[in-house]
PDB file of C-alpha atoms in Angstrom:
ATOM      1  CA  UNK A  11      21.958 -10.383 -42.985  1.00 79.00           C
ATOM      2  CA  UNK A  12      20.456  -6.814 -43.280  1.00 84.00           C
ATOM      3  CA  UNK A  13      17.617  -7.553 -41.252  1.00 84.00           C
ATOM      4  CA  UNK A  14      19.707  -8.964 -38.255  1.00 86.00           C
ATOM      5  CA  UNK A  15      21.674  -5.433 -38.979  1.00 84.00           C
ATOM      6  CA  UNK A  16      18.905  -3.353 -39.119  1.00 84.00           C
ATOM      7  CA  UNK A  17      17.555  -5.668 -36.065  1.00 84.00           C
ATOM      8  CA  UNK A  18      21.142  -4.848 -33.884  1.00 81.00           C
ATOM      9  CA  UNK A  19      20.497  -1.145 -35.166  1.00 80.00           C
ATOM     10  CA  UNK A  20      17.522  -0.740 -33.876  1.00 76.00           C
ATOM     11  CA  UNK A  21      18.165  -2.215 -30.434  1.00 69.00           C
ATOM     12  CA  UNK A  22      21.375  -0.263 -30.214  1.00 69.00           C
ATOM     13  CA  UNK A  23      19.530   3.168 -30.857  1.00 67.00           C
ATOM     14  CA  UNK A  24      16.540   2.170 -28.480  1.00 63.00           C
ATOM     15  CA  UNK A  25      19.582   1.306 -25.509  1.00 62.00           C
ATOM     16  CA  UNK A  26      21.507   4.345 -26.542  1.00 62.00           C
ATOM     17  CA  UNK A  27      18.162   6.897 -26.184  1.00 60.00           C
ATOM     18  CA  UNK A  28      17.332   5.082 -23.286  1.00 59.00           C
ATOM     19  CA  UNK A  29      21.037   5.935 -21.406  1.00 58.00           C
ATOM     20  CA  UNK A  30      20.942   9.197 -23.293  1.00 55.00           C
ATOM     21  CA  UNK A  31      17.577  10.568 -22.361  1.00 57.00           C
ATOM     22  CA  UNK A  32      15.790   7.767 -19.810  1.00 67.00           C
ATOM     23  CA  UNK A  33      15.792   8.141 -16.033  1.00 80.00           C
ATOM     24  CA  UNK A  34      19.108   7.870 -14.043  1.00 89.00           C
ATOM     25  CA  UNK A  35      19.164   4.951 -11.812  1.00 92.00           C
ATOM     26  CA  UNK A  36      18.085   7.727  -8.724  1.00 92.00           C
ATOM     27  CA  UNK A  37      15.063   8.861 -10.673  1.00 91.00           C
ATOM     28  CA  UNK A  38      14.083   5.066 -11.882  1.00 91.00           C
ATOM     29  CA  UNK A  39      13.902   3.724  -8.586  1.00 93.00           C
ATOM     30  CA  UNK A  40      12.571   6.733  -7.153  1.00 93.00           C
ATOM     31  CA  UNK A  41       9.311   6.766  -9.422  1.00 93.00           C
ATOM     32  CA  UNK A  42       9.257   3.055  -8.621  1.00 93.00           C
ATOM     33  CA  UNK A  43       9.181   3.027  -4.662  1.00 94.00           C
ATOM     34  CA  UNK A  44       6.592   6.345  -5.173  1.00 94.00           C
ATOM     35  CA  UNK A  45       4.331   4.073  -7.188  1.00 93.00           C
ATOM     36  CA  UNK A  46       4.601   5.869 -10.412  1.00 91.00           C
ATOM     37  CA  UNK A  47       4.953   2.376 -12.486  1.00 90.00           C
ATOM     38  CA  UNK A  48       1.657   0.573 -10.538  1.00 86.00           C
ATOM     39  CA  UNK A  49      -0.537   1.552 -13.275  1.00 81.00           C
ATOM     40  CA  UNK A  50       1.638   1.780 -15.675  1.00 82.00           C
ATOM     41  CA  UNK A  51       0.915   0.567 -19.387  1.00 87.00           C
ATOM     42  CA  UNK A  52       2.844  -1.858 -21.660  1.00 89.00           C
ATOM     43  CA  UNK A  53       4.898   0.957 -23.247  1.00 86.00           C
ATOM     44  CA  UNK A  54       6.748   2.351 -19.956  1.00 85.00           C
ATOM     45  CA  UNK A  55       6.341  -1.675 -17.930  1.00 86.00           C
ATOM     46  CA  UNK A  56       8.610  -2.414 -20.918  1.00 86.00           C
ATOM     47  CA  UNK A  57      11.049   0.657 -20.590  1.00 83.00           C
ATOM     48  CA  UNK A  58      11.298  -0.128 -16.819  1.00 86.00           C
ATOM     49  CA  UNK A  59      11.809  -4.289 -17.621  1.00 87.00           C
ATOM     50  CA  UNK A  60      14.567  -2.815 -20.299  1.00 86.00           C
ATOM     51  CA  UNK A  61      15.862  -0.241 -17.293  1.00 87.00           C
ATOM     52  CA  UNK A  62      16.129  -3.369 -14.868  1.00 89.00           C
ATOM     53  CA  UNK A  63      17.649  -5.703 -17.184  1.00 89.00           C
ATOM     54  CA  UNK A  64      20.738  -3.140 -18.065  1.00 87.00           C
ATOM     55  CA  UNK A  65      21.339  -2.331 -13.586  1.00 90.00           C
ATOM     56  CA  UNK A  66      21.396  -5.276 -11.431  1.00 92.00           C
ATOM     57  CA  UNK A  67      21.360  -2.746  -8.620  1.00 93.00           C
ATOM     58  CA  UNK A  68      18.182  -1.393  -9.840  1.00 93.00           C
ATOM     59  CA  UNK A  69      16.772  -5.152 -10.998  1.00 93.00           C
ATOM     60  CA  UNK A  70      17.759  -6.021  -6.801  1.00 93.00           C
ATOM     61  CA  UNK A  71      15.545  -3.049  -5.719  1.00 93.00           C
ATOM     62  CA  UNK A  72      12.747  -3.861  -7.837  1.00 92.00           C
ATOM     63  CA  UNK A  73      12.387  -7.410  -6.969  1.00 92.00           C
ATOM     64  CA  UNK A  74      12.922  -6.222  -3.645  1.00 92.00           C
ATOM     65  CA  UNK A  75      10.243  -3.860  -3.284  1.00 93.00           C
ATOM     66  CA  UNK A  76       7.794  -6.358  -5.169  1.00 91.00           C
ATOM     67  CA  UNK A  77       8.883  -9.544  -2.369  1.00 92.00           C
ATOM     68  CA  UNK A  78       7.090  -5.930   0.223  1.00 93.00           C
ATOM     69  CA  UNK A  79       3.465  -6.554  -1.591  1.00 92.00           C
ATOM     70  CA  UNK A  80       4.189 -10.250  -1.157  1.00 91.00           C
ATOM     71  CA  UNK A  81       4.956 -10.187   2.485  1.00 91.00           C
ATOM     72  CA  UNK A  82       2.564  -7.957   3.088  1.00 92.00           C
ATOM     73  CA  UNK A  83      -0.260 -10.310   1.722  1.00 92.00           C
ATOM     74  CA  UNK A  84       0.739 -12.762   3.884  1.00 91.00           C
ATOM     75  CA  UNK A  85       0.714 -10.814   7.352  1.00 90.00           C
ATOM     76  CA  UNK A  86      -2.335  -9.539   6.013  1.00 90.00           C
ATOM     77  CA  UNK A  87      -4.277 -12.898   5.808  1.00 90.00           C
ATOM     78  CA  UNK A  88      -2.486 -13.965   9.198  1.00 90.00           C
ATOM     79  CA  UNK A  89      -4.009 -10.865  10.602  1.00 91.00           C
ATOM     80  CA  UNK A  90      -7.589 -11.471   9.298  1.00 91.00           C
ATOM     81  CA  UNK A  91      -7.067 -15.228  10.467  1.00 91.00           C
ATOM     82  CA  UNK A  92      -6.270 -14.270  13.791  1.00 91.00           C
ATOM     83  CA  UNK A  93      -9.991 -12.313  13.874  1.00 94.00           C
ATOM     84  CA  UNK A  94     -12.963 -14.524  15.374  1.00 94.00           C
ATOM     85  CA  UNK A  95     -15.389 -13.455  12.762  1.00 93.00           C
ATOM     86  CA  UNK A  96     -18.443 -15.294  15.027  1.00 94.00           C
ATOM     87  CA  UNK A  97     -17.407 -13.961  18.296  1.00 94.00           C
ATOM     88  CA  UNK A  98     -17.148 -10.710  16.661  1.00 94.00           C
ATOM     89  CA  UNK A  99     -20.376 -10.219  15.257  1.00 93.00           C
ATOM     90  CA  UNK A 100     -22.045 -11.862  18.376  1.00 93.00           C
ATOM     91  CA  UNK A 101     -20.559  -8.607  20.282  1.00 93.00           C
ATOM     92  CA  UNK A 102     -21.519  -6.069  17.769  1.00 91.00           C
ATOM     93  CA  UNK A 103     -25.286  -7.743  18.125  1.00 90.00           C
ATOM     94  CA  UNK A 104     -25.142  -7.920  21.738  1.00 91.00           C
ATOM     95  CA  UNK A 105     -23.828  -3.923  22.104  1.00 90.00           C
ATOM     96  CA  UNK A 106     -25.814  -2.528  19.010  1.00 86.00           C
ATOM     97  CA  UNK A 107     -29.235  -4.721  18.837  1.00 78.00           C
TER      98      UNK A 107
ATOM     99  CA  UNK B  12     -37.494   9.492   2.083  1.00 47.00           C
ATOM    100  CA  UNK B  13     -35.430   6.697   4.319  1.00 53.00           C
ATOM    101  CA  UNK B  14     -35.609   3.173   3.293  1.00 58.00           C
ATOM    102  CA  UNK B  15     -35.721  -0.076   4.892  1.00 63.00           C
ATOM    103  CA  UNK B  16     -32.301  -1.600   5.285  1.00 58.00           C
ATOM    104  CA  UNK B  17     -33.810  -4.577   7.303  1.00 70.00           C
ATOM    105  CA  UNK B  18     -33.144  -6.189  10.552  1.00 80.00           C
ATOM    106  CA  UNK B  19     -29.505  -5.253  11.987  1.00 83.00           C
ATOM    107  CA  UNK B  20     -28.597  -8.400  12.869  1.00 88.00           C
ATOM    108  CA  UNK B  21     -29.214  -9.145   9.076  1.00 90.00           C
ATOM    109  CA  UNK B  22     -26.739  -6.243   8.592  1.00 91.00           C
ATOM    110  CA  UNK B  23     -24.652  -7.114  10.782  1.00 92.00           C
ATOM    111  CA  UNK B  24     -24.150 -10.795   9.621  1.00 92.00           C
ATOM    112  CA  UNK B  25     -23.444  -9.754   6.011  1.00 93.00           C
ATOM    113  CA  UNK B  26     -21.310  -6.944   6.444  1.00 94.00           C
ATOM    114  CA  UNK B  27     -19.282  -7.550   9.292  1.00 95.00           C
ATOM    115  CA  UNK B  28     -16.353  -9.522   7.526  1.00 93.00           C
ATOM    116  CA  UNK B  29     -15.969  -7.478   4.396  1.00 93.00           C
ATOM    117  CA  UNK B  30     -15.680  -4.104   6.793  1.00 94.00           C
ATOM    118  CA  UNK B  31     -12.841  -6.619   8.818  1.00 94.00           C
ATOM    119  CA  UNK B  32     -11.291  -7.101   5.082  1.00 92.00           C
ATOM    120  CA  UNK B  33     -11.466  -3.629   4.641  1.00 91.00           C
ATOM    121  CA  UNK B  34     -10.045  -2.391   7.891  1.00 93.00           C
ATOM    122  CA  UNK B  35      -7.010  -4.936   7.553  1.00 92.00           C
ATOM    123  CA  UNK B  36      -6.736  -3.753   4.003  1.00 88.00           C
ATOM    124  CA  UNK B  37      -5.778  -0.403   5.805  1.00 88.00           C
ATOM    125  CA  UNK B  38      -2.942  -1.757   7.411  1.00 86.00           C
ATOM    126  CA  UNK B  39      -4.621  -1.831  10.948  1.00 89.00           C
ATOM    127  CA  UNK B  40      -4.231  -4.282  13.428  1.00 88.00           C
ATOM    128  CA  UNK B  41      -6.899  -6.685  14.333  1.00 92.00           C
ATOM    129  CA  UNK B  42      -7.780  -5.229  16.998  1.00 93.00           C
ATOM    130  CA  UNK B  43      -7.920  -1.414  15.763  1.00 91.00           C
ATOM    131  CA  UNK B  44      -9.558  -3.044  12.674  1.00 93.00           C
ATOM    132  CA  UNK B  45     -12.527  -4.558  15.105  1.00 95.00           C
ATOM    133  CA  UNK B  46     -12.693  -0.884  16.676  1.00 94.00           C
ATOM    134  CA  UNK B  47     -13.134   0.620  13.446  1.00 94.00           C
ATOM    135  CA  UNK B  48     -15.522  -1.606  12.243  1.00 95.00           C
ATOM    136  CA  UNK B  49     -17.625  -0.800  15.586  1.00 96.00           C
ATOM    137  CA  UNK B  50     -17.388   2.841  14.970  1.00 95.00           C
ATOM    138  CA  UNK B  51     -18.720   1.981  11.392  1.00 95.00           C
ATOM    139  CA  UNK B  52     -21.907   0.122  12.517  1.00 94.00           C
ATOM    140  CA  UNK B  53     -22.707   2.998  15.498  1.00 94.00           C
ATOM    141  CA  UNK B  54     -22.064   5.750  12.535  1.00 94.00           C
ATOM    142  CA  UNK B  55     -24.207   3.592  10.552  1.00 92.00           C
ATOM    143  CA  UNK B  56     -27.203   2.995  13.173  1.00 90.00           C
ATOM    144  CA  UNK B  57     -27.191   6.812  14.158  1.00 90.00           C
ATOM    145  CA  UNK B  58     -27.481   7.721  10.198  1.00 87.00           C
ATOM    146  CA  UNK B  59     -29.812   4.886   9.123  1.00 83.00           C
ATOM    147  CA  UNK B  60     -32.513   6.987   9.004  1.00 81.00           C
ATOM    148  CA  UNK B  61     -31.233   9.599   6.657  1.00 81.00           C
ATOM    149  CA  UNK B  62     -30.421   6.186   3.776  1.00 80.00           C
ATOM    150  CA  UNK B  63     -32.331   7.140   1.003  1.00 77.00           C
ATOM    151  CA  UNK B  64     -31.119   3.698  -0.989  1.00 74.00           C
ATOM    152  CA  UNK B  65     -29.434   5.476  -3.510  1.00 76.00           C
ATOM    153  CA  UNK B  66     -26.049   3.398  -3.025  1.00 79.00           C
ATOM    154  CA  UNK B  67     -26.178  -0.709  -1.695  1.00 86.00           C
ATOM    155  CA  UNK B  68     -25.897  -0.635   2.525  1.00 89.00           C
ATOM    156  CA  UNK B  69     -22.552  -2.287   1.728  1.00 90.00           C
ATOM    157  CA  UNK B  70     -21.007   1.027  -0.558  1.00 89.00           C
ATOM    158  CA  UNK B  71     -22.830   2.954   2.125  1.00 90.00           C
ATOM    159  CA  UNK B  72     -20.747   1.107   4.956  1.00 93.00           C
ATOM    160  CA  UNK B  73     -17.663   1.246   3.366  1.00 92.00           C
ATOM    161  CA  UNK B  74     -18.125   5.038   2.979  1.00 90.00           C
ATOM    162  CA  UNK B  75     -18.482   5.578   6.624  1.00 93.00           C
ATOM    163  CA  UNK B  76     -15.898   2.579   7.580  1.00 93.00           C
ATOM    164  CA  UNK B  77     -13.083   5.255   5.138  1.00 90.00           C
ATOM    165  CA  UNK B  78     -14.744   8.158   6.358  1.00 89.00           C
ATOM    166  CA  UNK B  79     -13.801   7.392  10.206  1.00 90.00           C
ATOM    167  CA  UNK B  80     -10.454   5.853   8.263  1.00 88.00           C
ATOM    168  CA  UNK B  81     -10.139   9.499   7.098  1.00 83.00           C
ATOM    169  CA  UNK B  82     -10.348  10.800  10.482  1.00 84.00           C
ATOM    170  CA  UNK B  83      -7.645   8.743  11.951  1.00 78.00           C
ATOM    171  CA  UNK B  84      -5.152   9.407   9.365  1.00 73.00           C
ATOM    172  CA  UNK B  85      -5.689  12.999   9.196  1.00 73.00           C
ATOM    173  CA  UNK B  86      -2.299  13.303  10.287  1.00 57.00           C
ATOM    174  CA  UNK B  87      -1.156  12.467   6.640  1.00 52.00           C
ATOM    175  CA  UNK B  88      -0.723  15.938   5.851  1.00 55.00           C
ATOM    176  CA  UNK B  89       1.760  16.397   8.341  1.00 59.00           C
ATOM    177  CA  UNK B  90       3.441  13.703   7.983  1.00 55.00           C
ATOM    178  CA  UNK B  91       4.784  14.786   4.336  1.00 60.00           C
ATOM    179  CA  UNK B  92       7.215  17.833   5.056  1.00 65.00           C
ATOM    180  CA  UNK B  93      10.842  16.667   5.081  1.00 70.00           C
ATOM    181  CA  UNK B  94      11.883  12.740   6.829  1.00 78.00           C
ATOM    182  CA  UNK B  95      14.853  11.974   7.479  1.00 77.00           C
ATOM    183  CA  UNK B  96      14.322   9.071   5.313  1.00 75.00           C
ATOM    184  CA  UNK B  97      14.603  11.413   2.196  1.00 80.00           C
ATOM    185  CA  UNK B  98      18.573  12.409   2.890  1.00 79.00           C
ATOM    186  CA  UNK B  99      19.532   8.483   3.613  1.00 81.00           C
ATOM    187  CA  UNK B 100      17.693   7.881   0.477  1.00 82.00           C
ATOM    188  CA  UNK B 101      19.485  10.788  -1.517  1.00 84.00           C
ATOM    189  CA  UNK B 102      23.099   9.283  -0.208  1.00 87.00           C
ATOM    190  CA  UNK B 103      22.741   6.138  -2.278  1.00 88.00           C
ATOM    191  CA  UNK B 104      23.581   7.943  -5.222  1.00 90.00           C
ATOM    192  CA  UNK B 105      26.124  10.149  -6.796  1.00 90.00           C
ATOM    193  CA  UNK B 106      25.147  13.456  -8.455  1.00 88.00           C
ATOM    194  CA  UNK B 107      25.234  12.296 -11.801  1.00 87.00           C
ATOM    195  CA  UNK B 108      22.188   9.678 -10.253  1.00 88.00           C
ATOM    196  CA  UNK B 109      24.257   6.515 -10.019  1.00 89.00           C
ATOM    197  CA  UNK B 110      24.202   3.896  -7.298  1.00 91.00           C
ATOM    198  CA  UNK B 111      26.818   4.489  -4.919  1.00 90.00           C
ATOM    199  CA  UNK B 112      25.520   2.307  -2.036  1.00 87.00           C
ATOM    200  CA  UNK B 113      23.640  -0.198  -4.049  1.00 88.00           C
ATOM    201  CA  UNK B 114      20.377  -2.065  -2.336  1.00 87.00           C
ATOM    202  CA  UNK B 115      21.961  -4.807   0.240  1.00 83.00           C
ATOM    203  CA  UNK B 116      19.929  -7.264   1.834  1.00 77.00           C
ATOM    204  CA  UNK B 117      18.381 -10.570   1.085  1.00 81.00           C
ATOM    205  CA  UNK B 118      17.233 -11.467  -3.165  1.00 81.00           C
ATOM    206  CA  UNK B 119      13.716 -11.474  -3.687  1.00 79.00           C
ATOM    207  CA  UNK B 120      13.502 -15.569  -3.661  1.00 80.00           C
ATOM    208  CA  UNK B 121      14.490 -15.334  -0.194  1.00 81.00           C
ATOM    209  CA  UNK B 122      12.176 -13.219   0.886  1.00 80.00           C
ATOM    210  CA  UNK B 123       9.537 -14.293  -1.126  1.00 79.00           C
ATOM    211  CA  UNK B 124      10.007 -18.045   0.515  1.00 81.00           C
ATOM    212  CA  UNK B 125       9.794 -16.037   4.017  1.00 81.00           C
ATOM    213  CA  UNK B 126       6.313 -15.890   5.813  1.00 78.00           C
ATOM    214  CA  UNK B 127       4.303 -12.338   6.677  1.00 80.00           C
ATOM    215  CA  UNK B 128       5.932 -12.124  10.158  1.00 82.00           C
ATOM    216  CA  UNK B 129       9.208 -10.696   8.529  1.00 84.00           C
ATOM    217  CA  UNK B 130       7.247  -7.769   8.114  1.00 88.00           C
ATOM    218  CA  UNK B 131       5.220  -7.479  11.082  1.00 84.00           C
ATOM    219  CA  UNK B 132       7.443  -5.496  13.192  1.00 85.00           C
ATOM    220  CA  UNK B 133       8.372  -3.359  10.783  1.00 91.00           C
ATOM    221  CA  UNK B 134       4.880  -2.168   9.059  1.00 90.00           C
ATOM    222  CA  UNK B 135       4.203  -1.100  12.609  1.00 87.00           C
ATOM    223  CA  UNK B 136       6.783   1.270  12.719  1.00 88.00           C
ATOM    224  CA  UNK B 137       5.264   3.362   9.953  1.00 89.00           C
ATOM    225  CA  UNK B 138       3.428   6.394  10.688  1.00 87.00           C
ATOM    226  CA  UNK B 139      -0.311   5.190  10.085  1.00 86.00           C
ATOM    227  CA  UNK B 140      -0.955   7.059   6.696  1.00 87.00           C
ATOM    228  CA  UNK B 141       2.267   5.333   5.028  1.00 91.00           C
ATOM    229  CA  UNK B 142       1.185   2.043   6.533  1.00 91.00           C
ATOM    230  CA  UNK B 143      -2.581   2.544   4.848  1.00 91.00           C
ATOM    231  CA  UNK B 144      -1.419   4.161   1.326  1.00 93.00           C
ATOM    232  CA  UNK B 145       1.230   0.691   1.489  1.00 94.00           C
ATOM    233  CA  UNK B 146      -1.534  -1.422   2.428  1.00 93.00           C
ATOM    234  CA  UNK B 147      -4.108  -0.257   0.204  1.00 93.00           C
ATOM    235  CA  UNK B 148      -1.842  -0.503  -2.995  1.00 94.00           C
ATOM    236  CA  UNK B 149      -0.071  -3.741  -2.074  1.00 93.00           C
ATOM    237  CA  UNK B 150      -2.811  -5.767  -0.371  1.00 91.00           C
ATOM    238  CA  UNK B 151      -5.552  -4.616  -1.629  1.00 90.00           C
ATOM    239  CA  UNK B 152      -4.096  -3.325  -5.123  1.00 91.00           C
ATOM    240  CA  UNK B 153      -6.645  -0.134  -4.778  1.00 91.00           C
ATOM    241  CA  UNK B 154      -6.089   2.073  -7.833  1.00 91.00           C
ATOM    242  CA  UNK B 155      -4.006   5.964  -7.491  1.00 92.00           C
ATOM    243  CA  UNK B 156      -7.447   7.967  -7.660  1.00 92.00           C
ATOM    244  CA  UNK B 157      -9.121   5.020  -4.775  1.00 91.00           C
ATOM    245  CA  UNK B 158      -6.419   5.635  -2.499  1.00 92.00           C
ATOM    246  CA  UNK B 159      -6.153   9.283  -2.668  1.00 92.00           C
ATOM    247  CA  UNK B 160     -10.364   9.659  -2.094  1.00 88.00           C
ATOM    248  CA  UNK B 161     -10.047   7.353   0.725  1.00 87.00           C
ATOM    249  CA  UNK B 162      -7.042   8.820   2.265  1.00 87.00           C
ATOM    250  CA  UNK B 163      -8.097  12.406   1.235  1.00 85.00           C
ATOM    251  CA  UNK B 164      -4.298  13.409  -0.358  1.00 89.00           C
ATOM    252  CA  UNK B 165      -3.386  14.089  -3.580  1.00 92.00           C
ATOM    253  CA  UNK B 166      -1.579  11.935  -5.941  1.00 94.00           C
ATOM    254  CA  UNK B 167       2.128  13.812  -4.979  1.00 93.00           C
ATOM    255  CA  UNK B 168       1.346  13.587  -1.737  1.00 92.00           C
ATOM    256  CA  UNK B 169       0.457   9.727  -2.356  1.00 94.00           C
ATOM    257  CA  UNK B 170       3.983   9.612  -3.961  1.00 95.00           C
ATOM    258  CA  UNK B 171       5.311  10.769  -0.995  1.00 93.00           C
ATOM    259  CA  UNK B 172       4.044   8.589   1.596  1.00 93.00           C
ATOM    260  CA  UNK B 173       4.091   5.282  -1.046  1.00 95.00           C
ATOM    261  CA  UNK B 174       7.970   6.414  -1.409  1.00 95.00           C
ATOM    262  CA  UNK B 175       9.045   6.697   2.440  1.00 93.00           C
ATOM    263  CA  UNK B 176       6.884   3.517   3.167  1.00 94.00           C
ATOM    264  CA  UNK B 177       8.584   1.684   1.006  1.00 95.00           C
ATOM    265  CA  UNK B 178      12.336   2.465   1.438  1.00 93.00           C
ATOM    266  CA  UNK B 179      11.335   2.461   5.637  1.00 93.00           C
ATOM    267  CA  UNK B 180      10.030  -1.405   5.099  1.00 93.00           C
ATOM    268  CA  UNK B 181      12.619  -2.480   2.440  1.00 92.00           C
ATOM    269  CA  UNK B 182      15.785  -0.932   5.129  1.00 90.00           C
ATOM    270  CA  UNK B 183      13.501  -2.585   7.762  1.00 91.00           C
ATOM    271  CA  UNK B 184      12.839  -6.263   6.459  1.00 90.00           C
ATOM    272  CA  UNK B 185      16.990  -5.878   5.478  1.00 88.00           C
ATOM    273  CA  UNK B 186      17.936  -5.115   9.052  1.00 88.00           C
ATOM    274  CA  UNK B 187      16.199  -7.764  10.336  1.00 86.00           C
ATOM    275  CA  UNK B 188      17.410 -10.042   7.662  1.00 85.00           C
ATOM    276  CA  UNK B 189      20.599  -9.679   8.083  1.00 82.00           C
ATOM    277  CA  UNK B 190      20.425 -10.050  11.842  1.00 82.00           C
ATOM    278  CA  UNK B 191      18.556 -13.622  11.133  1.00 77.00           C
ATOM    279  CA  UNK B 192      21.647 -14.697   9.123  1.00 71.00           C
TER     280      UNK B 192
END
């Protein structure tokens, strides 16, 4: 019984710093869409999963932005697809050579 | 001393689809990618002779291949005083930082089921050194300090063009959802 206390304690003191002295929901997203998260480590990836979890506006933008890099991928290999490699390099050896 | 990189069709043949890889990776088109990548091997041929072999032909490639990048997206720098893009941004919140027009549009399953050509339209109406610093951290997950050598800005100004390409391409792919639906 004390340790689930002292458990609920300590989650209720990390959520009330967090809304007390974390990023509004302007500067969370903000430092997310300028990229200051990408390399973040497992200390602030977990502040900004515990951010995301409290806003569901925030947790939409997130997963938004992160569906971008997916997208992107894929226009990116459709791009590189759409490139004849062969006929390519047969120009560069007939122009260059 | 110059050394011996070998034949240039040998060159050619090795090198010619990772500089592709690369020039995609910038967010160019195919085409401007196969321009680039062109440049890269004239550059390369005129400056052969001053190799020494202290890198691999293939970092000494890529370093021309961003080099001419460089040149192209030169306009970065003035691309980063104020965009309009910054005051739409700023109205989404209240002044104690709370959402006030929260993010519409479709959920990330959605989207994530969708192909690449959601997209396409819309990367190419970023200004080229948002589309690259996108590219180059979402498709080619390039680290902070990568990006900002290749692209020649610092890692504010990085923030900058990382934050307008992404809200541009997030209102973008939304628009375009929503006229799907």
């Amino acid at each position: 019984m004390t340790l689930l206390l002292a458990i609920l304690g300590g989650l209720a003191a990390v959520y009330g710093s967090l809304v007390l002295f974390g990023p509004t929901c302007a500067g969370f997203t903000e430092r997310l869409a300028r990229g200051d998260y990408d390399d973040a480590g497992p200390l602030t990836l977990a502040v900004v999963r515990f951010h995301v979890l409290l806003c569901p506006p925030c947790e939409k933008y997130h997963a938004q932005l992160a569906a971008l890099g997916v997208l992107a991928r894929r226009k990116t290999a459709a791009d590189a697809a759409e490139i004849d490699v062969a006929a390519f390099k047969k120009k560069l050896k007939r122009d260059l050579v | 001393m110059a050394k011996d990189v070998g034949p240039l069709e040998q060159v050619i043949e090795d090198h010619t689809q990772p500089l592709l890889a690369g020039a995609l990776g910038l967010g160019l088109s195919p085409v401007d990618a196969e321009e680039l990548v062109q440049e890269t091997f004239v550059a390369f041929l005129e400056a052969v002779k001053r190799f020494e072999g202290r890198s691999s032909v293939r970092t000494y490639l890529f370093g021309i291949l961003y080099r001419k990048a460089k040149e192209r997206f030169r306009k970065a720098k003035r691309e980063l005083p104020a965009d309009p893009a910054d005051e739409t941004w700023k109205d989404r919140f209240d002044t104690r930082g709370h959402w006030v027009t929260p993010p519409k549009g479709p959920e990330a399953a959605a989207l994530n089921a969708e192909t690449g050509a959601l997209i396409a339209g819309c990367l190419e109406t970023l200004p080229e050194a948002q589309r690259a610093a996108f590219t180059l951290r979402e498709v080619d997950k390039k680290s902070t300090e990568e990006i900002c050598n290749i692209l020649d800005v610092s890692t504010t100004n990085l923030g900058v063009l990382l934050f307008r390409a992404r809200n541009k391409l997030r209102d973008c792919v939304s628009a375009r959802w929503d006229e799907k639906a």
